[in-house]
XYZ file of N, CA and C in Angstrom:
396
model
N 8.678 -0.630 18.868
C 7.336 0.463 18.680
C 6.391 -0.339 19.276
N 4.748 -0.049 19.807
C 4.029 -0.299 20.202
C 3.827 -1.330 19.299
N 2.824 -2.270 19.834
C 1.928 -3.102 18.866
C 0.487 -2.927 18.280
N 0.165 -2.245 19.347
C -0.298 -0.518 19.025
C -0.338 0.227 18.286
N 0.245 0.483 18.107
C 1.104 1.905 16.645
C 0.636 1.222 15.175
N 1.500 -0.490 15.423
C 1.346 -1.240 14.160
C 0.177 -1.339 13.844
N -0.397 -1.570 14.858
C -2.452 -2.596 14.476
C -2.573 -1.139 13.970
N -2.494 0.358 14.485
C -3.572 1.269 13.717
C -3.108 1.107 12.211
N -1.695 1.341 12.352
C -1.665 1.173 10.631
C -2.491 -0.027 9.632
N -2.410 -0.832 10.520
C -2.831 -2.499 9.397
C -3.985 -1.897 9.155
N -4.665 -1.150 10.625
C -6.283 -0.889 10.543
C -6.546 0.175 9.327
N -5.622 0.748 9.596
C -5.575 2.011 8.176
C -5.293 1.044 6.801
N -4.454 0.554 6.585
C -4.582 -0.430 5.066
C -6.000 -0.920 5.168
N -6.220 -1.791 5.871
C -7.742 -2.374 5.565
C -8.963 -0.919 5.565
N -9.081 -0.022 6.074
C -9.520 1.146 5.434
C -9.683 1.469 4.402
N -8.013 1.634 3.657
C -8.086 1.840 2.300
C -8.751 0.708 1.708
N -8.600 -0.995 1.403
C -9.008 -0.978 0.781
C -10.164 -1.752 0.381
N -10.896 -1.246 2.100
C -12.562 -1.330 1.438
C -12.692 0.356 0.939
N -11.918 0.783 1.161
C -12.718 2.170 0.469
C -11.855 1.883 -1.670
N -10.825 1.455 -2.099
C -10.629 0.943 -2.783
C -12.136 0.067 -3.141
N -11.969 -0.600 -2.641
C -12.540 -1.565 -3.820
C -14.206 -1.372 -4.064
N -14.692 -0.010 -3.287
C -15.724 0.902 -3.319
C -15.840 1.591 -4.397
N -15.313 1.541 -4.799
C -14.672 2.962 -5.915
C -14.129 1.951 -7.610
N -14.973 2.924 -8.861
C -14.816 2.342 -9.840
C -13.319 2.307 -10.085
N -12.856 1.411 -10.954
C -11.840 1.109 -11.379
C -11.927 1.600 -13.138
N -10.482 2.399 -12.809
C -9.668 3.003 -13.715
C -9.374 2.492 -14.996
N -9.839 0.864 -15.260
C -9.193 0.440 -16.415
C -8.214 -0.942 -15.647
N -8.043 -1.009 -14.469
C -7.669 -1.604 -14.147
C -8.458 -3.225 -14.032
N -8.284 -3.437 -14.958
C -9.648 -4.890 -14.250
C -9.004 -6.354 -14.170
N -8.574 -6.320 -12.452
C -8.663 -7.383 -12.016
C -8.901 -8.419 -11.675
N -10.323 -8.888 -12.585
C -11.014 -9.726 -13.046
C -11.781 -10.428 -11.746
N -12.010 -9.105 -10.711
C -13.098 -9.328 -9.462
C -14.334 -8.608 -10.526
N -13.768 -7.013 -10.324
C -15.334 -6.517 -11.401
C -15.582 -5.660 -10.283
N -15.768 -6.004 -8.444
C -16.019 -4.894 -6.912
C -17.836 -6.219 -7.714
N -17.799 -6.866 -7.998
C -19.734 -7.113 -8.556
C -19.671 -8.409 -6.862
N -18.357 -8.129 -6.044
C -18.716 -9.522 -5.638
C -18.634 -11.413 -5.629
N -18.440 -11.508 -7.329
C -18.137 -13.037 -7.578
C -16.148 -13.593 -7.620
N -15.565 -12.111 -7.201
C -13.710 -12.383 -6.858
C -13.156 -13.264 -7.899
N -12.176 -14.139 -7.352
C -11.634 -14.533 -8.273
C -10.425 -13.744 -9.013
N -10.891 -12.376 -8.179
C -9.470 -11.587 -9.040
C -8.954 -11.162 -7.716
N -7.704 -10.375 -8.463
C -6.024 -9.500 -7.594
C -6.196 -8.355 -6.945
N -6.811 -7.728 -5.987
C -6.453 -6.164 -5.866
C -5.303 -5.740 -5.567
N -4.434 -4.747 -6.492
C -2.834 -4.808 -6.465
C -2.668 -3.366 -5.556
N -2.890 -3.844 -3.880
C -1.749 -2.413 -3.324
C -0.067 -2.954 -3.244
N 0.016 -1.352 -4.021
C 1.290 -0.323 -3.778
C 2.049 0.198 -2.257
N 2.920 -0.303 -1.468
C 3.128 -0.032 -0.421
C 4.356 0.578 -0.677
N 5.022 1.807 -0.457
C 6.425 2.717 -0.628
C 6.689 2.804 1.303
N 7.656 2.299 1.950
C 7.490 2.763 2.904
C 9.354 2.771 2.972
N 9.738 3.800 4.647
C 11.240 3.240 4.754
C 11.635 2.213 4.804
N 11.940 1.643 4.772
C 12.697 0.161 5.004
C 14.596 0.564 4.836
N 14.942 1.437 5.027
C 16.158 1.292 5.344
C 15.967 3.201 5.424
N 17.025 3.301 5.772
C 17.641 4.823 6.057
C 17.419 5.543 7.785
N 17.203 7.096 8.099
C 17.067 7.635 9.093
C 16.099 6.997 10.074
N 14.547 7.278 9.396
C 13.578 6.174 9.673
C 12.617 4.990 9.850
N 13.488 3.847 9.520
C 13.646 2.156 8.765
C 12.964 2.128 9.813
N 12.892 2.055 11.219
C 12.412 1.119 11.906
C 10.577 1.361 12.303
N 10.198 2.473 11.806
C 9.167 2.788 11.660
C 8.584 2.616 10.687
N 9.372 1.937 9.572
C 8.486 1.551 8.201
C 8.553 -0.013 7.760
N 9.575 -0.519 8.861
C 9.500 -2.091 8.623
C 8.361 -2.109 9.882
N 8.451 -1.467 10.851
C 6.824 -1.346 11.880
C 5.608 -1.812 11.361
N 5.573 -1.068 9.959
C 4.632 -0.460 9.790
C 4.164 -2.014 8.541
N 5.061 -1.936 7.546
C 5.175 -3.372 6.560
C 5.013 -3.523 7.059
N 5.217 -4.560 8.529
C 4.941 -6.011 8.474
C 3.619 -5.760 9.411
N 2.272 -4.484 9.672
C 1.114 -4.948 9.891
C 1.027 -4.955 8.910
N 1.352 -4.142 7.296
C 0.001 -4.309 6.509
C 0.297 -5.910 5.575
N 1.673 -6.704 6.164
C 1.432 -7.839 5.907
C 0.808 -8.703 6.484
N 1.010 -8.024 8.186
C -0.072 -9.165 8.789
C -1.458 -9.396 8.759
N -2.016 -7.564 8.016
C -3.500 -7.793 7.706
C -4.167 -8.553 6.703
N -2.842 -7.820 5.610
C -3.042 -9.096 4.701
C -2.932 -10.961 4.208
N -2.346 -10.946 5.353
C -2.758 -12.793 5.091
C -3.420 -12.877 6.154
N -4.230 -12.099 7.028
C -5.470 -12.576 7.859
C -6.612 -12.481 6.508
N -6.351 -11.307 5.830
C -7.633 -11.346 4.849
C -7.389 -11.681 3.514
N -6.429 -12.566 2.786
C -6.599 -13.420 2.477
C -6.824 -14.331 2.754
N -6.056 -14.931 3.873
C -6.606 -16.235 4.701
C -8.515 -16.382 5.145
N -9.305 -15.210 4.948
C -10.357 -15.308 4.754
C -11.243 -15.021 3.675
N -10.772 -15.745 3.114
C -11.063 -15.373 1.122
C -10.769 -13.888 0.377
N -10.066 -12.841 0.786
C -9.471 -11.772 0.291
C -10.770 -10.496 0.657
N -10.601 -9.950 0.010
C -11.892 -9.003 0.056
C -13.212 -9.678 -1.262
N -14.440 -9.702 -0.706
C -15.569 -9.994 -2.025
C -14.725 -11.457 -3.204
N -14.090 -12.273 -2.759
C -13.606 -12.822 -3.299
C -12.052 -12.192 -3.756
N -11.591 -11.825 -4.402
C -10.392 -11.179 -4.982
C -8.961 -10.985 -3.568
N -7.839 -11.584 -4.148
C -6.974 -11.917 -3.323
C -5.748 -10.045 -3.428
N -5.334 -9.875 -2.425
C -4.850 -9.221 -2.169
C -3.367 -9.557 -2.287
N -2.623 -8.571 -3.631
C -1.568 -8.809 -3.472
C -0.102 -7.152 -3.706
N -0.002 -7.301 -2.637
C 1.338 -6.510 -2.081
C 2.321 -5.998 -3.070
N 2.577 -4.810 -3.593
C 3.980 -4.443 -4.182
C 4.085 -3.462 -3.089
N 5.868 -3.557 -2.877
C 6.366 -3.468 -1.297
C 7.696 -2.673 -2.537
N 8.084 -1.487 -2.225
C 9.243 -0.168 -2.038
C 9.728 0.513 -1.404
N 10.991 0.143 -1.071
C 11.763 1.099 -0.844
C 12.181 2.205 -0.850
N 11.215 3.136 0.273
C 12.546 4.441 -0.113
C 13.422 4.827 0.292
N 13.784 4.532 0.933
C 15.259 4.795 1.831
C 15.195 5.747 2.599
N 13.737 6.577 2.823
C 13.628 7.283 3.677
C 14.912 8.542 3.286
N 14.155 9.204 1.511
C 14.044 10.197 0.849
C 13.363 10.286 0.146
N 12.808 11.547 0.434
C 11.935 11.975 -0.399
C 11.594 12.048 -2.165
N 13.096 12.019 -3.041
C 13.402 12.149 -4.190
C 12.396 10.709 -4.628
N 13.321 8.951 -3.548
C 12.446 7.991 -3.848
C 11.298 7.924 -4.075
N 10.290 8.557 -2.955
C 9.528 8.385 -2.752
C 8.300 8.903 -4.327
N 9.059 9.680 -4.521
C 8.516 9.731 -6.315
C 8.525 9.068 -7.474
N 9.658 8.506 -6.980
C 10.237 8.025 -7.757
C 9.408 5.985 -7.544
N 9.188 5.605 -6.274
C 8.376 4.545 -6.393
C 7.031 4.856 -7.071
N 6.571 5.923 -6.532
C 5.452 6.218 -6.745
C 5.054 6.394 -8.769
N 5.180 6.793 -9.402
C 5.684 6.370 -10.530
C 5.688 5.574 -11.147
N 6.542 4.426 -10.348
C 6.583 3.272 -10.712
C 5.169 2.828 -10.311
N 4.337 3.012 -8.444
C 3.699 1.792 -8.852
C 1.988 2.114 -9.894
N 2.541 3.683 -10.397
C 1.286 3.880 -10.879
C 0.724 3.363 -12.139
N 2.500 3.451 -12.908
C 2.390 3.330 -14.688
C 2.521 1.563 -14.413
N 3.849 1.386 -13.686
C 4.350 -0.001 -14.275
C 3.592 -1.297 -13.566
N 3.318 -1.028 -12.124
C 2.349 -1.896 -11.617
C 1.468 -1.894 -11.426
N 0.922 -0.653 -11.864
C -0.757 -0.145 -12.322
C -1.639 -0.689 -10.904
N -1.373 0.057 -9.580
C -2.218 -0.705 -8.283
C -3.004 -0.291 -8.252
N -4.420 -0.690 -7.856
C -5.818 -0.226 -6.929
C -5.713 0.930 -5.737
N -5.171 0.308 -5.265
C -4.702 2.245 -4.304
C -3.147 1.485 -3.581
N -2.441 3.053 -2.968
C -1.631 2.970 -2.663
C -1.364 3.288 -0.771
N -0.326 2.640 -0.202
C -0.005 3.308 0.947
C 1.239 3.200 1.390
N 1.888 4.993 2.320
C 2.734 4.458 2.401
C 3.435 6.203 2.975
N 4.623 5.833 3.021
C 5.676 6.669 3.939
C 4.741 6.566 5.233
N 5.427 6.501 6.172
C 5.159 7.252 7.769
C 5.823 8.341 7.952
N 6.428 9.190 7.743
C 7.008 10.756 7.616
C 6.819 11.662 6.791
N 5.865 12.289 7.097
C 4.908 13.276 6.477
C 6.331 13.699 5.571
N 7.130 13.912 5.457
C 8.074 14.800 5.272
C 8.440 13.823 3.304
N 8.199 13.031 3.678
C 8.709 11.838 2.243
C 7.053 11.231 2.366
N 6.112 11.787 2.471
C 5.042 10.983 2.272
C 4.103 11.790 1.138
N 4.971 13.545 1.402
C 3.860 14.656 0.754
C 4.860 14.713 -0.769
N 5.385 14.679 -1.086
C 6.112 14.488 -2.273
C 4.830 13.187 -3.459
N 4.516 12.316 -2.610
C 4.754 11.188 -3.737
C 2.534 11.344 -4.209
N 1.833 12.144 -3.910
C 0.703 12.795 -4.849
C 0.615 13.543 -5.653
N 1.178 14.153 -5.665
C 1.444 14.620 -7.485
C 1.319 13.544 -8.432
N 2.593 13.093 -8.198
C 3.007 12.013 -8.874
C 1.613 10.982 -9.154
N 1.040 10.363 -8.290
C -0.037 9.535 -8.672
C -0.927 10.397 -8.948
N -1.365 11.528 -8.486
C -2.345 12.504 -9.551
C -2.511 12.300 -11.582
N -0.873 12.881 -11.567
C -0.021 13.385 -12.868
C -0.453 11.594 -13.448
N -0.315 10.560 -12.975
C -0.223 9.669 -13.516
C -0.778 8.604 -12.889
């Protein structure tokens, strides 16, 4: 996969983070509070196709997300808050996408989620996030 595509996915992740930090947290106080004081964590759920039919796309996207996270954390995070990734393999299976989305929302209580390269897998997750 060309480097510019991986970079585009990483950029998308960064833009998602910027949006998420501007939103009011729904009870998931991570210690930072969004007031610039920092010291907390921003939990990002990542659910990608790391195995199965489209694993190469998922692996490349995951690496881009990891690189962007390392770079942001090395530069004091976002408003002093460290990014923590919670990454899961959906195994190129839409039912696994739904299961993982529920886990990210209810167990991991992520602030934002980035998922699925293939639309057939990604369209299964939003209703789960909305319900939880």
